[in-house]
Amino acid sequence: MINHIPPSSSANVFLQSLIETTGHLAITWSLRNTKYSWKCLSPTLLRRTAKEACPDRTDAFTLKYVHLSLFSHLPPWYPACATPHWTPAPPAPLTMPDESAFEKRLQKAIPKINLVNAPKARYFGSKEIGTGVNGSVVQVLVKSANNGLRLALKRCKLDHDREYRAALVRELKIMATGHNNLIKLREAAVFKSEVWMAMDLMRCSVFAVLCVRGLPEEYAVYIVQETLNALMFLHAKGFIHRDVKCENLLIGPNGEVKLADFGLATSSKHVNRERLGTAKWMAPEVIREQPYGEKVDLWSLGITLIEMMDRVPPHYALKKDEAVFEKILEEASPTFTYSYPSVYCNGLVAWLLEENPDNRPSAKDAATEIDAHISQDLLKTTNAQGLAAFVTKTM
C-alpha cells in the first residue's frame, strides 16, 4: 500500500503515470483524506516510476501485493487501438434539421405570408443581384404568375443552432410587417434544409449608384429621410438593425427607398454588447463592446450620409478592421472629405456622430429636425419621382 505521497509537483507526475499504466497490481493511497485505487502494470514499473518522480523520497512509497483473484471479475483495461479486442465506436448518426417543426414556427410567426410547398418548381432564375448576412440574393421569375412577376430570392441554410434560427425568424417577421420603407417579404418556404425568402425586386442599391457617381445633397437628404422612417418603425417595434449602410438601402423603380438585410437585427429589449455590423459603420460603443441600444443605427446613418456624398465612407483606405477601430476610437468624429455639403448638412452629420450615444438624436428627433430645416429652406430635398429620374439618368 502507498501510505504517503509527498506534496510536490513531481508527485503529480507520478500520479498521472499511475492513471496511464495497466495491469493487475492494486494500489491505493490517501490524499487529503480521499482514497483512490487503480490497477498497475507491474511492481517493477511502479518502483521505477516512483523513483524517477521522487528520487529523494522513494522511502515514502510502500507496495503491497494483492492476490489476482480479487480482480478476476473485472475485465482487463486496454489502451485505445493497442489490441485486436478494441472496436472503434460508430460515428454519430447524421441528423437533419427538423423542417416540419421550423415550418410550423414560421406559420405562427408570419401568418399572413404564403409558405410555398414546392419552391424549386415555382421560381426560375439564378442571376445574382446581391449578398446578405445569411446568404446571396438572386433574381427569379415566378413561373405560375401570369404577369411575369419577378422577385428577389434569398436562400439560407437551416441548421440546429437556436440563435441562428431565431435570427432567421426575426428577419422574416420584420420583412413581413409590410412597412413602406422596409423590403417586403412576399413568400417563404422551407425546402431541403434551407429557408427561401422571396422579396420585392428593387431597381438597385444606393451603393450601385455610388459606383457611378456621388449623390447631390438633396438626394442624399431624401434618402436619409426615408431611412429614418424605417428606423422609427423598427425602433418602435423593439428592433435594432445594426448594419445601416448604402449596400442595404435599396431604390425601387418609382424612387421608393427601402431598408434591407435584417440578418444582424436584434431585439432592443435585452442587453446587446456584441461587436456586430460592418467595421467602418460601427458606433464607438459597439467597438468597445459596451451595452448599446437603437442609437447605434443613428451613428451608422451619419456614416452613410457621408458615404452617399463622398462616395466612400470615412477611413475607406484602411483595410484591416483593427486599424479602423483604432481610428474611430482615437480620432474625432468623422466628417465630409470629398464633397461640399451645406452648413446644416454638416451640422446634421455632427449630431448623428456624437460619440456619446446619450447626446445622439433618436430617429424621431432627427426626422423632426430635418423636416424643420427643410420647411425653413435651410436644407434641400427631393421626392420619389425626383430620385427615380436621377437614378435613370445616372444608371
PDB file of N, CA and C in Angstrom, residues 4 34 36 39 51 54 67 73 89 112 122 139 143 150 164 180 236 277 287 305 336 349 352 388 390 395:
ATOM      1  N   HIS A   4       1.810   7.203   1.766  1.00  0.00           N
ATOM      2  CA  HIS A   4       2.016   8.641   1.741  1.00  0.00           C
ATOM      3  C   HIS A   4       2.555   9.056   0.374  1.00  0.00           C
ATOM      4  N   THR A  34      -8.812  11.551   1.010  1.00  0.00           N
ATOM      5  CA  THR A  34      -9.603  10.936  -0.047  1.00  0.00           C
ATOM      6  C   THR A  34      -8.841   9.752  -0.597  1.00  0.00           C
ATOM      7  N   TYR A  36      -8.094   6.681  -3.363  1.00  0.00           N
ATOM      8  CA  TYR A  36      -8.248   6.321  -4.759  1.00  0.00           C
ATOM      9  C   TYR A  36      -7.601   4.955  -4.960  1.00  0.00           C
ATOM     10  N   LYS A  39      -5.364  -0.132 -10.970  1.00  0.00           N
ATOM     11  CA  LYS A  39      -4.584  -1.328 -11.238  1.00  0.00           C
ATOM     12  C   LYS A  39      -3.344  -0.907 -11.997  1.00  0.00           C
ATOM     13  N   LYS A  51      10.588   6.118  -8.354  1.00  0.00           N
ATOM     14  CA  LYS A  51      11.962   6.573  -8.158  1.00  0.00           C
ATOM     15  C   LYS A  51      12.279   7.757  -9.063  1.00  0.00           C
ATOM     16  N   CYS A  54      10.195  10.923  -7.657  1.00  0.00           N
ATOM     17  CA  CYS A  54      10.644  11.480  -6.389  1.00  0.00           C
ATOM     18  C   CYS A  54      11.902  10.742  -5.935  1.00  0.00           C
ATOM     19  N   HIS A  67      -3.685 -10.448  -4.098  1.00  0.00           N
ATOM     20  CA  HIS A  67      -3.891 -11.630  -4.912  1.00  0.00           C
ATOM     21  C   HIS A  67      -4.770 -11.306  -6.121  1.00  0.00           C
ATOM     22  N   HIS A  73     -13.066 -10.755 -11.550  1.00  0.00           N
ATOM     23  CA  HIS A  73     -14.374 -10.398 -12.135  1.00  0.00           C
ATOM     24  C   HIS A  73     -14.306  -9.150 -12.997  1.00  0.00           C
ATOM     25  N   ALA A  89     -15.828   3.032 -31.882  1.00  0.00           N
ATOM     26  CA  ALA A  89     -17.255   3.356 -31.787  1.00  0.00           C
ATOM     27  C   ALA A  89     -17.753   3.868 -33.132  1.00  0.00           C
ATOM     28  N   LYS A 112     -49.554  35.804 -42.243  1.00  0.00           N
ATOM     29  CA  LYS A 112     -50.109  36.416 -43.455  1.00  0.00           C
ATOM     30  C   LYS A 112     -49.273  36.134 -44.706  1.00  0.00           C
ATOM     31  N   ARG A 122     -41.479  26.568 -58.476  1.00  0.00           N
ATOM     32  CA  ARG A 122     -42.180  27.853 -58.590  1.00  0.00           C
ATOM     33  C   ARG A 122     -41.273  28.979 -59.085  1.00  0.00           C
ATOM     34  N   GLN A 139     -32.187  37.023 -58.638  1.00  0.00           N
ATOM     35  CA  GLN A 139     -33.440  37.448 -59.277  1.00  0.00           C
ATOM     36  C   GLN A 139     -34.124  36.228 -59.865  1.00  0.00           C
ATOM     37  N   LYS A 143     -42.983  31.230 -61.867  1.00  0.00           N
ATOM     38  CA  LYS A 143     -43.495  30.506 -63.034  1.00  0.00           C
ATOM     39  C   LYS A 143     -45.014  30.565 -63.151  1.00  0.00           C
ATOM     40  N   ARG A 150     -41.502  39.164 -61.091  1.00  0.00           N
ATOM     41  CA  ARG A 150     -40.106  38.936 -60.744  1.00  0.00           C
ATOM     42  C   ARG A 150     -39.887  39.325 -59.288  1.00  0.00           C
ATOM     43  N   TYR A 164     -29.226  31.108 -34.430  1.00  0.00           N
ATOM     44  CA  TYR A 164     -29.308  31.326 -35.878  1.00  0.00           C
ATOM     45  C   TYR A 164     -30.753  31.202 -36.354  1.00  0.00           C
ATOM     46  N   ASN A 180     -43.656  50.585 -45.570  1.00  0.00           N
ATOM     47  CA  ASN A 180     -43.293  51.122 -46.886  1.00  0.00           C
ATOM     48  C   ASN A 180     -41.794  51.308 -47.068  1.00  0.00           C
ATOM     49  N   ALA A 236     -39.502  51.420 -32.782  1.00  0.00           N
ATOM     50  CA  ALA A 236     -40.766  51.364 -32.050  1.00  0.00           C
ATOM     51  C   ALA A 236     -41.217  49.924 -31.825  1.00  0.00           C
ATOM     52  N   GLY A 277     -21.766  44.015 -37.084  1.00  0.00           N
ATOM     53  CA  GLY A 277     -22.016  45.081 -38.043  1.00  0.00           C
ATOM     54  C   GLY A 277     -20.889  45.110 -39.058  1.00  0.00           C
ATOM     55  N   ILE A 287     -17.858  49.039 -30.856  1.00  0.00           N
ATOM     56  CA  ILE A 287     -16.459  48.621 -30.925  1.00  0.00           C
ATOM     57  C   ILE A 287     -15.928  48.290 -29.526  1.00  0.00           C
ATOM     58  N   LEU A 305     -24.597  58.877 -44.599  1.00  0.00           N
ATOM     59  CA  LEU A 305     -24.786  60.176 -45.252  1.00  0.00           C
ATOM     60  C   LEU A 305     -23.461  60.679 -45.828  1.00  0.00           C
ATOM     61  N   PHE A 336     -17.255  65.143 -43.722  1.00  0.00           N
ATOM     62  CA  PHE A 336     -17.088  65.022 -45.172  1.00  0.00           C
ATOM     63  C   PHE A 336     -15.649  65.330 -45.578  1.00  0.00           C
ATOM     64  N   VAL A 349     -24.734  65.764 -39.678  1.00  0.00           N
ATOM     65  CA  VAL A 349     -23.771  64.673 -39.539  1.00  0.00           C
ATOM     66  C   VAL A 349     -23.078  64.735 -38.182  1.00  0.00           C
ATOM     67  N   LEU A 352     -25.495  63.344 -35.613  1.00  0.00           N
ATOM     68  CA  LEU A 352     -25.635  61.887 -35.713  1.00  0.00           C
ATOM     69  C   LEU A 352     -24.387  61.154 -35.221  1.00  0.00           C
ATOM     70  N   ALA A 388     -36.090  58.861 -58.702  1.00  0.00           N
ATOM     71  CA  ALA A 388     -36.196  57.888 -59.801  1.00  0.00           C
ATOM     72  C   ALA A 388     -35.602  58.459 -61.082  1.00  0.00           C
ATOM     73  N   PHE A 390     -33.295  60.789 -61.292  1.00  0.00           N
ATOM     74  CA  PHE A 390     -31.842  60.882 -61.109  1.00  0.00           C
ATOM     75  C   PHE A 390     -31.175  59.521 -61.341  1.00  0.00           C
ATOM     76  N   MET A 395     -27.773  55.735 -64.108  1.00  0.00           N
ATOM     77  CA  MET A 395     -27.503  54.329 -64.378  1.00  0.00           C
ATOM     78  C   MET A 395     -27.680  53.993 -65.854  1.00  0.00           C
TER      79      MET A 395
END
